[in-house]
Coordinates of C-alpha atoms in Angstrom, one line a residue:
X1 CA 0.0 0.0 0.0
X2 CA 3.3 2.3 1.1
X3 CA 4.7 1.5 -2.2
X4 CA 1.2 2.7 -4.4
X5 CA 0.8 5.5 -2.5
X6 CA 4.0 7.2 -3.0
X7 CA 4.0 5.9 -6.7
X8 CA 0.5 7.6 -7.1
X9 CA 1.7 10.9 -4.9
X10 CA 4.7 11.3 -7.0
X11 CA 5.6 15.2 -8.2
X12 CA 3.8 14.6 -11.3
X13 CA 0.8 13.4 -10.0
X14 CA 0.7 15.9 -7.1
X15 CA 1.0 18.6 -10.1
X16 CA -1.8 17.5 -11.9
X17 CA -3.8 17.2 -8.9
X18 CA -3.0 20.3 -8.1
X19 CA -3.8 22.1 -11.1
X20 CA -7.2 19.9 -11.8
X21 CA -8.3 21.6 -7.9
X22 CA -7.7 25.3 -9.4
X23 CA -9.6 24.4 -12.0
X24 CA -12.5 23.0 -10.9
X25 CA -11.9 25.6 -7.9
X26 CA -12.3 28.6 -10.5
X27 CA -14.6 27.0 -12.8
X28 CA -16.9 26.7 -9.2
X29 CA -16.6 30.1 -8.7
X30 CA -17.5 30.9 -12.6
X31 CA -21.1 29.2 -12.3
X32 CA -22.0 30.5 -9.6
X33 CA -21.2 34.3 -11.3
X34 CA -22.8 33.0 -14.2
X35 CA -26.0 33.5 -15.8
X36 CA -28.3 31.5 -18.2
X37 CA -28.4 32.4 -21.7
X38 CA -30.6 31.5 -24.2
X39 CA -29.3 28.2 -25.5
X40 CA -28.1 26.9 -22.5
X41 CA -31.3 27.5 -20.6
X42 CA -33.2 26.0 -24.0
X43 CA -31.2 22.5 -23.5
X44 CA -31.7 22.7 -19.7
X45 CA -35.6 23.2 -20.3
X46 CA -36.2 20.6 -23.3
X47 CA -35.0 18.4 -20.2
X48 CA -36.7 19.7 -17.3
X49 CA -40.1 19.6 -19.4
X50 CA -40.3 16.2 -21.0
X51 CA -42.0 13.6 -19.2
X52 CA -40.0 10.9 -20.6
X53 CA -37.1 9.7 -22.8
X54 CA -39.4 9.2 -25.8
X55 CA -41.5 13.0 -24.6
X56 CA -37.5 14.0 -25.1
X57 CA -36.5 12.5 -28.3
X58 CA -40.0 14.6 -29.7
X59 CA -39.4 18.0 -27.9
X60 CA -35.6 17.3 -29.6
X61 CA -36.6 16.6 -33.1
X62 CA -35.9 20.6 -34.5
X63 CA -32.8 20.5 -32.8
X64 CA -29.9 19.9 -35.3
X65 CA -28.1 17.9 -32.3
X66 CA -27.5 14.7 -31.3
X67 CA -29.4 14.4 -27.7
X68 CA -26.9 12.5 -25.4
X69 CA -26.2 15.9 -23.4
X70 CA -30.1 16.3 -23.3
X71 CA -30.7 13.0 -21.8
X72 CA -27.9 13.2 -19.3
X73 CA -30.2 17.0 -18.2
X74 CA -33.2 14.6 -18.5
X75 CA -32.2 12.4 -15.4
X76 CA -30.6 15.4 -13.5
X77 CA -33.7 17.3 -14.0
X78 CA -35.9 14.7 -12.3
X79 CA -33.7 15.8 -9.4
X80 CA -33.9 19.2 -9.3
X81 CA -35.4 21.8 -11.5
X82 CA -32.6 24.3 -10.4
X83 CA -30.4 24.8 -13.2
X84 CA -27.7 25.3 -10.7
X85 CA -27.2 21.2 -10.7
X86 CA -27.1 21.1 -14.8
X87 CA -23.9 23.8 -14.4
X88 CA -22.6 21.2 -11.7
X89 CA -22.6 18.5 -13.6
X90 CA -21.1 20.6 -16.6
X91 CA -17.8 22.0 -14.9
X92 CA -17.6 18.1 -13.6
X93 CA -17.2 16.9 -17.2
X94 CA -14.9 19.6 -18.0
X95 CA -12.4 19.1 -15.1
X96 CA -12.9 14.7 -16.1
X97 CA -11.2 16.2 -19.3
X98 CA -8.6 18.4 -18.1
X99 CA -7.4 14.8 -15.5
X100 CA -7.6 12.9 -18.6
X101 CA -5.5 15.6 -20.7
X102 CA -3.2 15.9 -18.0
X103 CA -2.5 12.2 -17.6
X104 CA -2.3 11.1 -20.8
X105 CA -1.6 14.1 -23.5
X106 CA 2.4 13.9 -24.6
X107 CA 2.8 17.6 -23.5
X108 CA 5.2 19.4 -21.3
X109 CA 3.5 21.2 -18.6
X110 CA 3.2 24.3 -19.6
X111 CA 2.0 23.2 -22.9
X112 CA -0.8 21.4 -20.2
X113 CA -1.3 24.5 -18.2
X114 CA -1.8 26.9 -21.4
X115 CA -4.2 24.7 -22.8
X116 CA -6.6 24.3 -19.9
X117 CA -7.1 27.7 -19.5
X118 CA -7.4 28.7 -22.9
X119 CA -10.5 30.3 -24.0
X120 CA -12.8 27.5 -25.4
X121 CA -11.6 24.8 -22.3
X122 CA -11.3 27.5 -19.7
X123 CA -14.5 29.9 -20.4
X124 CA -16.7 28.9 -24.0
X125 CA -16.5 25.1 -22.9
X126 CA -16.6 25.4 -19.3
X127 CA -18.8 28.2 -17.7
X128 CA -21.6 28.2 -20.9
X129 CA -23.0 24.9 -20.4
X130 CA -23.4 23.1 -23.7
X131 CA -22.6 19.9 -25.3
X132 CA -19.2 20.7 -26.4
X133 CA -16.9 19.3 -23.6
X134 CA -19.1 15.9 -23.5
X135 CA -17.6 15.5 -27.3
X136 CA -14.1 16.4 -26.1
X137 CA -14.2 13.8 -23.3
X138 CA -14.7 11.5 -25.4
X139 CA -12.3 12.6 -27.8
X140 CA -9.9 13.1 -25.6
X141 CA -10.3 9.1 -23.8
X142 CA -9.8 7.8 -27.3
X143 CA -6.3 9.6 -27.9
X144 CA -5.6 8.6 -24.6
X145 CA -5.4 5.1 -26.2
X146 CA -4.4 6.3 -29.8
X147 CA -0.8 4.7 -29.5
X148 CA -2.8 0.8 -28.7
X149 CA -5.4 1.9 -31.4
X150 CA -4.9 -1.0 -33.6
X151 CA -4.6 -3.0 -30.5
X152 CA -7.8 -1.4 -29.2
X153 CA -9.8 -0.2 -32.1
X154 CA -13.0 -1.3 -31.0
X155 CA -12.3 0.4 -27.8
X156 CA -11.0 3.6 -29.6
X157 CA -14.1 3.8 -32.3
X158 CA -16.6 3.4 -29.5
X159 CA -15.1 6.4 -27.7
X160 CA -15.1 8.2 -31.2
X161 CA -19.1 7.3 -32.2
X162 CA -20.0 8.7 -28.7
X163 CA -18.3 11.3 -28.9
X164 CA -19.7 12.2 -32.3
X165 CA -23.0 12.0 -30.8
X166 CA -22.8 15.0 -28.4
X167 CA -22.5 17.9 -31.3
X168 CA -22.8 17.8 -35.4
X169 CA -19.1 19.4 -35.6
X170 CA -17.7 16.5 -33.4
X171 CA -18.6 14.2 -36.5
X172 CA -16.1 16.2 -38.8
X173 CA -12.9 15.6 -36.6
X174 CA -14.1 11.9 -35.6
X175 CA -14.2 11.0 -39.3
X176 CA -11.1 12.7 -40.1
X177 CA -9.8 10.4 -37.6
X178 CA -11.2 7.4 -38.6
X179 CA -10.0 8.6 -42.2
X180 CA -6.6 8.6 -41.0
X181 CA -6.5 5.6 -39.4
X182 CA -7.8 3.8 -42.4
X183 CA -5.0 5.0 -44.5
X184 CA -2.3 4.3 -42.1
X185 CA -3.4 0.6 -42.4
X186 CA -2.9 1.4 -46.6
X187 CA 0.2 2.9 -46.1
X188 CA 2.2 0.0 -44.3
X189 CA 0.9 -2.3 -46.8
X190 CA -1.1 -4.6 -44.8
X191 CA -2.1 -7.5 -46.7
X192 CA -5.3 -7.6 -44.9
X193 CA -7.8 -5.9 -42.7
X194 CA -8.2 -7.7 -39.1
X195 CA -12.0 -8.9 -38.0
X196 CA -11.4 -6.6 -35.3
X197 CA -10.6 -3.7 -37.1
X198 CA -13.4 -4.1 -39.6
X199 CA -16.4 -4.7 -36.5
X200 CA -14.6 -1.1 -34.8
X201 CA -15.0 0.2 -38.1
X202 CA -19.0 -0.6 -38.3
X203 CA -19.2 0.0 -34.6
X204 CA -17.7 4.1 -35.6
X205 CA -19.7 3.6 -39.2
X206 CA -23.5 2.8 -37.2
X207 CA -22.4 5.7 -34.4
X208 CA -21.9 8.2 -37.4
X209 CA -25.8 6.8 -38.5
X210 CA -27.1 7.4 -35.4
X211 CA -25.8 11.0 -34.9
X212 CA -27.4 11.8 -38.5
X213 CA -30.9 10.6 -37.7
X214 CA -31.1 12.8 -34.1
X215 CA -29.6 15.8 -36.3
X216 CA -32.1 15.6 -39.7
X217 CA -35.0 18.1 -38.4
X218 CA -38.3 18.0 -40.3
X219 CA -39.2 18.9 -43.5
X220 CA -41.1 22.2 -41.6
X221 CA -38.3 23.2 -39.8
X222 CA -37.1 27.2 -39.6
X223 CA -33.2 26.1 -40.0
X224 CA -32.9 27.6 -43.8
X225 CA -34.9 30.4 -42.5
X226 CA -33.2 31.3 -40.2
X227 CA -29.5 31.5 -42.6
X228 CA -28.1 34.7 -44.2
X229 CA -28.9 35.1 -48.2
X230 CA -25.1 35.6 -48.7
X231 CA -23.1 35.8 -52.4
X232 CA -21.1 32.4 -52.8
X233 CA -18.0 34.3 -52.2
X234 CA -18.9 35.4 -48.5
X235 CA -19.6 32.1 -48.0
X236 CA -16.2 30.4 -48.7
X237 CA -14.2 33.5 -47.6
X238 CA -16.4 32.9 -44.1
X239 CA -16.3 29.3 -44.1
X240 CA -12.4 29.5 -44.5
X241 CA -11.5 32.4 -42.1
X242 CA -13.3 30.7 -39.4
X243 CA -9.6 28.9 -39.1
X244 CA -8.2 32.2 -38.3
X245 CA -11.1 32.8 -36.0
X246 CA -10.9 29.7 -33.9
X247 CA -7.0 29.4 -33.8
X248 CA -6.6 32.9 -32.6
X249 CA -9.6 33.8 -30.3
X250 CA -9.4 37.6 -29.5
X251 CA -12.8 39.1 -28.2
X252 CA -13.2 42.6 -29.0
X253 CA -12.4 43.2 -24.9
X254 CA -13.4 46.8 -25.9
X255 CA -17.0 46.7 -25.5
X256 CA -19.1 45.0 -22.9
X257 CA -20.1 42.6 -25.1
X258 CA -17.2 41.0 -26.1
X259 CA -18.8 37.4 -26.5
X260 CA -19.1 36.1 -30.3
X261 CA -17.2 39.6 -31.2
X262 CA -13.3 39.5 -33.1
X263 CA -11.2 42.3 -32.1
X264 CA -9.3 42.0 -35.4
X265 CA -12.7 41.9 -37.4
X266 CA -13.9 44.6 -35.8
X267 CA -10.8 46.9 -36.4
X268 CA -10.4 46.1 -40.0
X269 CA -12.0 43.5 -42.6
X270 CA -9.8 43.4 -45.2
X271 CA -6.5 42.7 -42.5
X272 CA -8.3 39.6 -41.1
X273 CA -8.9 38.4 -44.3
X274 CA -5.1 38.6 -45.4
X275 CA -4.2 37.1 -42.2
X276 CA -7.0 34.3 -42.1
X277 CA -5.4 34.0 -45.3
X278 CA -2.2 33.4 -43.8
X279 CA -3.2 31.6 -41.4
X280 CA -4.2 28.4 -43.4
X281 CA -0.4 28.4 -43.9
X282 CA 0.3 27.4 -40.1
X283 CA -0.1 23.9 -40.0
X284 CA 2.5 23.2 -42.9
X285 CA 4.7 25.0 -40.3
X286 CA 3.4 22.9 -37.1
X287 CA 3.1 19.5 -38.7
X288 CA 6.1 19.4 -40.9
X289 CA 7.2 16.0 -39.1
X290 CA 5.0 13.7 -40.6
X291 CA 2.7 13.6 -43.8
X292 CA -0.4 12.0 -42.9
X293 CA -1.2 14.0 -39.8
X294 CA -0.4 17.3 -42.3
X295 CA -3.0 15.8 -44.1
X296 CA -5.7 15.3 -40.8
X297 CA -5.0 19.1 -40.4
X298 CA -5.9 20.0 -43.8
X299 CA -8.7 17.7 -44.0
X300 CA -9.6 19.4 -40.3
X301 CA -9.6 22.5 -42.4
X302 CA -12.0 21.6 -45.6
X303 CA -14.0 19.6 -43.5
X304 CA -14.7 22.8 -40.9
X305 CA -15.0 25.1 -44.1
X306 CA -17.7 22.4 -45.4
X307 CA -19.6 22.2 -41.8
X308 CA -19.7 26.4 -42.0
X309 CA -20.5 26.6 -45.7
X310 CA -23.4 24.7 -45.5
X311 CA -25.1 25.4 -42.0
X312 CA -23.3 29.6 -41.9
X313 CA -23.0 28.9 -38.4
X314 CA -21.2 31.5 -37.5
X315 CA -19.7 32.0 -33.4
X316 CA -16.2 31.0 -31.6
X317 CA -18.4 28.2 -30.2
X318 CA -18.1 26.6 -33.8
X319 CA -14.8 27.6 -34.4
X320 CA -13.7 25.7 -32.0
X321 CA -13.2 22.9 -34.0
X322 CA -10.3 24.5 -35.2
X323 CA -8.3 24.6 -32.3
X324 CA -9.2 21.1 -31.7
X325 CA -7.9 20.2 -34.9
X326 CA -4.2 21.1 -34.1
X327 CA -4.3 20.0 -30.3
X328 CA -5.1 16.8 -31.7
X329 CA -2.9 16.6 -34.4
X330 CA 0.2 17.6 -31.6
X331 CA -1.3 14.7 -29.6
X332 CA -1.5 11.8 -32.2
X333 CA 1.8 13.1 -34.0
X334 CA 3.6 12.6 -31.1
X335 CA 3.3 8.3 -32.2
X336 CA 5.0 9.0 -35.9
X337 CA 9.0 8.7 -36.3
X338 CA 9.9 12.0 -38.1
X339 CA 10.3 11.9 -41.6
X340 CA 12.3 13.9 -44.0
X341 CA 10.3 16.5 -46.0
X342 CA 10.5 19.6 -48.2
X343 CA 11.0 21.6 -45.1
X344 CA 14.2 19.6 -44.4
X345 CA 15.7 21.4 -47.4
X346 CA 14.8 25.1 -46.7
X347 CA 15.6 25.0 -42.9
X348 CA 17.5 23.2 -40.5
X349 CA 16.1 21.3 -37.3
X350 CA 16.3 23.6 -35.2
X351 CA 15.2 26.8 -37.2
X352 CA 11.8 23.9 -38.0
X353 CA 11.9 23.8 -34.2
X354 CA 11.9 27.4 -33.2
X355 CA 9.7 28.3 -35.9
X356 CA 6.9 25.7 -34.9
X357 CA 7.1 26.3 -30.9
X358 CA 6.8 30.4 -32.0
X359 CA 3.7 29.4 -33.6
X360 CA 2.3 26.6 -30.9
X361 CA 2.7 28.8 -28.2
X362 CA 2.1 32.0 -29.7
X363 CA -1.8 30.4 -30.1
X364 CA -1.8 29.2 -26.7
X365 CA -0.5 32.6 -25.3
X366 CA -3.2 34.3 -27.3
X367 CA -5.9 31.4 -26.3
X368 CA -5.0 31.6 -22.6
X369 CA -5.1 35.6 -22.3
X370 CA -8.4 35.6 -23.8
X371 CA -10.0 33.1 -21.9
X372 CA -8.9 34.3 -18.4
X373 CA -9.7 37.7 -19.8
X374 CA -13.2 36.5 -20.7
X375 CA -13.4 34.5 -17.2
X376 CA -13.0 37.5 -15.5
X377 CA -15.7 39.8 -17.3
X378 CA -18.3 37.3 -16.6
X379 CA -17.2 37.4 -12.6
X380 CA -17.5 41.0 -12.7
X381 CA -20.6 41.6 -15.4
X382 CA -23.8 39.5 -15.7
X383 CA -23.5 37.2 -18.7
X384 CA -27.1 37.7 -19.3
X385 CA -29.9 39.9 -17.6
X386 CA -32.2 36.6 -17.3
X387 CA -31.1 36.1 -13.5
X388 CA -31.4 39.8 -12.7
X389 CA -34.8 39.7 -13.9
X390 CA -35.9 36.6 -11.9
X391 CA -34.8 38.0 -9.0
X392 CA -36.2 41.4 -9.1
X393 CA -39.6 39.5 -9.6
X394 CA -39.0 37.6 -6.6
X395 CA -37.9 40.4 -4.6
X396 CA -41.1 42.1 -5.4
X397 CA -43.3 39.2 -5.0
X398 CA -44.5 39.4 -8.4
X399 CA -44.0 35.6 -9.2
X400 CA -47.8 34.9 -8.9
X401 CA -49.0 37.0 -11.5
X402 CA -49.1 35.7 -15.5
X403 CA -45.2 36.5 -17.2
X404 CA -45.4 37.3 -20.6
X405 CA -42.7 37.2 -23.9
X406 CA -43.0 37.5 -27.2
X407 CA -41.7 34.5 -28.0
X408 CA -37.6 32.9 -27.1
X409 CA -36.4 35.9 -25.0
X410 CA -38.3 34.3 -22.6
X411 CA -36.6 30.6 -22.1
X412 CA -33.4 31.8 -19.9
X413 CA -36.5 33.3 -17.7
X414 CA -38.1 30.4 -17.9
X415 CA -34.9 28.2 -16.2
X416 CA -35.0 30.7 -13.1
X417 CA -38.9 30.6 -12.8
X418 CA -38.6 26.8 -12.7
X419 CA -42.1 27.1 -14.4
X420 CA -42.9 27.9 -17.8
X421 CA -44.1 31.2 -19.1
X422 CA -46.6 32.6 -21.4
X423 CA -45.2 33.4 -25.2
X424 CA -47.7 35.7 -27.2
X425 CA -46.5 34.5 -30.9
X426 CA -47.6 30.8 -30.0
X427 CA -50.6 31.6 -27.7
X428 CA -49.8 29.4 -25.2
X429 CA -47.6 28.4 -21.8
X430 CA -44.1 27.6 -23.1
X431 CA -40.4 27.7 -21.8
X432 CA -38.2 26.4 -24.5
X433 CA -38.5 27.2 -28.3
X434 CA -39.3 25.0 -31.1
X435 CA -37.5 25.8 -34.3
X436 CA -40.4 25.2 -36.6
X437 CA -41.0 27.4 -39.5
X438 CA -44.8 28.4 -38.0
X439 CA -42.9 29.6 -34.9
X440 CA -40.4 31.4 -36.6
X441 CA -43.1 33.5 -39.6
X442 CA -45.3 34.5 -36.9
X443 CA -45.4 38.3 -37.3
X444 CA -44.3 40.6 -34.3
X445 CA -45.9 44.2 -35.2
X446 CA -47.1 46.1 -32.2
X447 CA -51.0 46.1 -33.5
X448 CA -50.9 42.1 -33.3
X449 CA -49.3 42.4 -30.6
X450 CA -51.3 44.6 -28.5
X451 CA -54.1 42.3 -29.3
X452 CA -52.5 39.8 -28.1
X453 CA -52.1 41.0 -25.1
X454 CA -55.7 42.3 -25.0
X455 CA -56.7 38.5 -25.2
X456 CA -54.4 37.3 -22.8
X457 CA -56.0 40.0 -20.5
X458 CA -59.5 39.4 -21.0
X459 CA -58.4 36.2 -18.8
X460 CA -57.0 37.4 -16.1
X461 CA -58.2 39.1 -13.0
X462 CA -55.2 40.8 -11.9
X463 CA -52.3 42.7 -13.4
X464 CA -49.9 40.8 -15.1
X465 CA -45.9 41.0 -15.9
X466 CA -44.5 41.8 -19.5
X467 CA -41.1 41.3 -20.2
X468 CA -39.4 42.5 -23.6
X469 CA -35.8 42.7 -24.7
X470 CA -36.4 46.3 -25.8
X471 CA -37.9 49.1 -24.4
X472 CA -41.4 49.3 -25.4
X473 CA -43.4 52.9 -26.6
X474 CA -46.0 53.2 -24.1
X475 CA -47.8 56.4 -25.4
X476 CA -47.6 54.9 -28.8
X477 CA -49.3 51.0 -27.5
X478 CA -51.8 53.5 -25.7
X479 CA -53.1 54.6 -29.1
X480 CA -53.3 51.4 -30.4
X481 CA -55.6 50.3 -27.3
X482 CA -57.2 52.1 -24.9
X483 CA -58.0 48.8 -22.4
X484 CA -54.7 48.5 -21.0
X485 CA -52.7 50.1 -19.1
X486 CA -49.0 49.4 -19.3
X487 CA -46.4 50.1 -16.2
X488 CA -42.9 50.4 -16.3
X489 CA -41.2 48.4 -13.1
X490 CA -37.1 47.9 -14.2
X491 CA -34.7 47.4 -17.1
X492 CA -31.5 45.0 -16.7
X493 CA -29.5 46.5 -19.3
X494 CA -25.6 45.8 -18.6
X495 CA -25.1 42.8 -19.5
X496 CA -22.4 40.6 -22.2
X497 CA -25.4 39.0 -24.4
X498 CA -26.2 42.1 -26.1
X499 CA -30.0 40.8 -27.2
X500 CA -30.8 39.1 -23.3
X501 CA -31.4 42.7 -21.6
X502 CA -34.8 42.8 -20.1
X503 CA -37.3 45.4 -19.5
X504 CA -40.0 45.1 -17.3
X505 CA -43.9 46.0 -17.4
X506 CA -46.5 45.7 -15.6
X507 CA -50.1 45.7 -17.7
X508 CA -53.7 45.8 -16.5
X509 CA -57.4 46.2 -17.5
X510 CA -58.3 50.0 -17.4

């Protein structure tokens, strides 16, 4: 026992202990400064307001996401409608990945240390909770056993197909994987395929199946709707410079709402072109040792530019996947022999190695500044006005009167009312939103509106609360109607979501 003890509390170990407490320590802290926003409170409340697994896999089908992190909410849900405990169990997944990344990564410390606190790990993945850091979990447990992957390929493409069942974009670098070890097997002239490689193969091949069914929506759902009619050429030129964007994360730290903002972009266009541009260049640079992960990189690249041409999703969130292409490239490269390449000829080893660490840790510099940066303006700032708004209505014991939206500004409300609220564009109680094309065409001009809310009153007895994300014209809805009459209580305005401030109203029968 003497002898596994001080074998398990050796320097290294006590290191990674240490730094896995901060972590979780800070990422602790984070949540509990940390407000809903809309899509995290939409997952938590597609959860929390199914009845069952099947009620789920229904309320899911507009989605666009594979529903493992939704049924993981489901059970904790049944628990607790506090969306405290969904937060919990999010920052517990995130620190499983940073022990697993710390034990088993082929990095030097600091290498560790940067990337844990970078911004997608430290702040995007982290304290927003979302389905991202189940994927890299997963991802992350099968690298963990990349260098027994032939012993253990049904192992390692079980790990893959779960992971890319926690988010559409975790199927691109899964595949690229899979891709890669497929042509390894080629390239070493294998005169066969082994039984076990070929079942891991269909195991990773019916995981891939299964992701695609939970992400096809409908035929009436609002996705295409809801996509910018852009010229082909702002389409590839933002498809590829989402590379840029994800490699080198820098919020514009200049405004209060810095979130989903580029400081680069916002400073000049055509320089973040040239240098997302550039940037494609980097991993000829990085991954000069060895061909075929070169190639994972670049298929990383065109397979991201794909994912973002098609679906013109467009946030760091997404981007991401980026970054996660050249951690994992570092971290399955480490298992090739270097080989000689054109690079060999135009510099020596250690200009290729001073060139490539520049560049490594020049990104996680840059990725670490911005995420502690970004960690801290949620501390000091609310993330959204959702909670702010809650409380004020418990504070003034307004809870018991009707809550009324327009339509999705009200879901983060919804989470901190632990009920759901009424939505004037579907005429009925909801909390989370339903991407249908009905929901989405309803029209939101103030006459309809105002009769809406002339219905909804005929109903009620007492006053009841309106909630809007902009400030509303009173002596201009007073024309429309002369029934009502509509209060100002609050407004929560300084927040980092720029469209989750709330203004408050109360309205009565005159």
């Amino acid at each position: 026992m003497a002898g596994i003890d001080s074998t398990f509390w050796n320097k290294k170990n006590l290191n990674y202990f240490f730094i896995t407490c901060v972590f979780f320590t800070l990422s602790l802290i984070g949540i509990l400064h940390h407000e809903l926003w809309l899509d995290e409170s939409h997952h938590w409340l597609l959860a929390r307001d199914s009845k069952s697994i099947i009620d789920l896999i229904n309320n899911t089908k507009y989605e666009g996401h594979p529903i493992l992190w939704n049924i993981l909410l489901f059970f904790i849900s049944k628990f607790s409608l506090d969306p405290y405990w969904m937060q919990l169990l999010h920052i517990s997944i995130s620190s499983l990945l940073v022990v697993v990344f710390l034990k088993k990564s082929p990095f030097t410390l600091l290498f560790k240390v940067l990337f844990i606190f970078s911004y997608f790990i430290f702040f995007e993945y982290t304290l927003l909770s979302r389905n991202y850091n189940l994927g890299i979990l997963f991802l992350f447990l099968a690298l963990s056993i990349y260098s027994y992957r032939k012993e253990k390929i049904v192992l390692f493409s079980v790990l893959l197909a779960i992971a890319s069942n926690t988010h559409a974009i975790f199927i691109v670098i899964t595949t690229c994987i899979m891709f890669i070890i497929c042509l390894e097997s080629i390239e070493k002239n294998r005169p066969y395929i082994s039984t076990k490689m070929i079942f891991g193969m269909f195991l990773f091949a019916i995981g891939i199946l299964l992701a695609i069914i939970q992400i096809i929506p409908p035929s009436d759902n609002s996705f295409f709707e809801r996509v910018q009619d852009l010229s082909l050429f702002q389409r590839v030129s933002r498809s590829f410079i989402a590379f840029f964007k994800g490699v080198f994360v820098i919020p514009d730290f200049r405004t209060i709402h810095f979130w989903n903002s580029h400081f680069i972009v916002n400073i000049s266009k055509p320089l973040s072109s040239v240098l997302g541009i550039l940037s494609i260049f980097i991993p000829l640079f990085i991954f000069y040792k060895n061909k075929i992960i070169l190639l994972y990189a670049y298929l990383g690249i065109l397979g991201t530019a794909i994912f973002f041409f098609v679906t013109q999703l467009s946030a760091p969130r997404y981007f991401g996947l980026n970054f996660l292409f050249i951690i994992t490239g570092l971290w399955m490269e480490n298992d090739y022999p270097i080989k000689k390449n054109i690079f060999n000829s135009w510099f020596s080893v250690l200009t290729h190695k001073k060139i490539r660490n520049i560049l490594i840790y020049s990104i996680l510099i840059i990725q670490t500044f911005s995420g502690i940066v970004s960690y801290s303006f949620d501390l000091l700032l609310p993330f959204s006005s959702s909670k702010q708004t809650v409380e004020f209505l418990q504070e003034s014991k307004l809870t018991d009167k009707i809550v009324i939206t327009q339509w999705c500004e009200g879901t983060p409300l919804s989470s901190y009312l632990e009920a759901p609220i009424f939505f004037t564009n579907t005429n009925s109680y909801q909390s989370y939103c339903t991407w249908n094309r009905k929901d989405l065409t309803i029209s939101h001009s103030k006459n309809e509106l105002v009769n809406s809310l002339e219905s909804i009153m005929n109903d009620v007895d007492q006053s009841a609360i309106f909630i809007t994300i902009a400030a509303i014209p009173i002596e201009e809805y007073k024309t429309i109607s002369s029934t009502l009459k509509y209060k100002f209580l609050k407004s929560f305005t300084k927040n980092i979501v720029s469209k989750e401030s709330y203004y408050i109203y109360e309205i009565s029968k005159i």
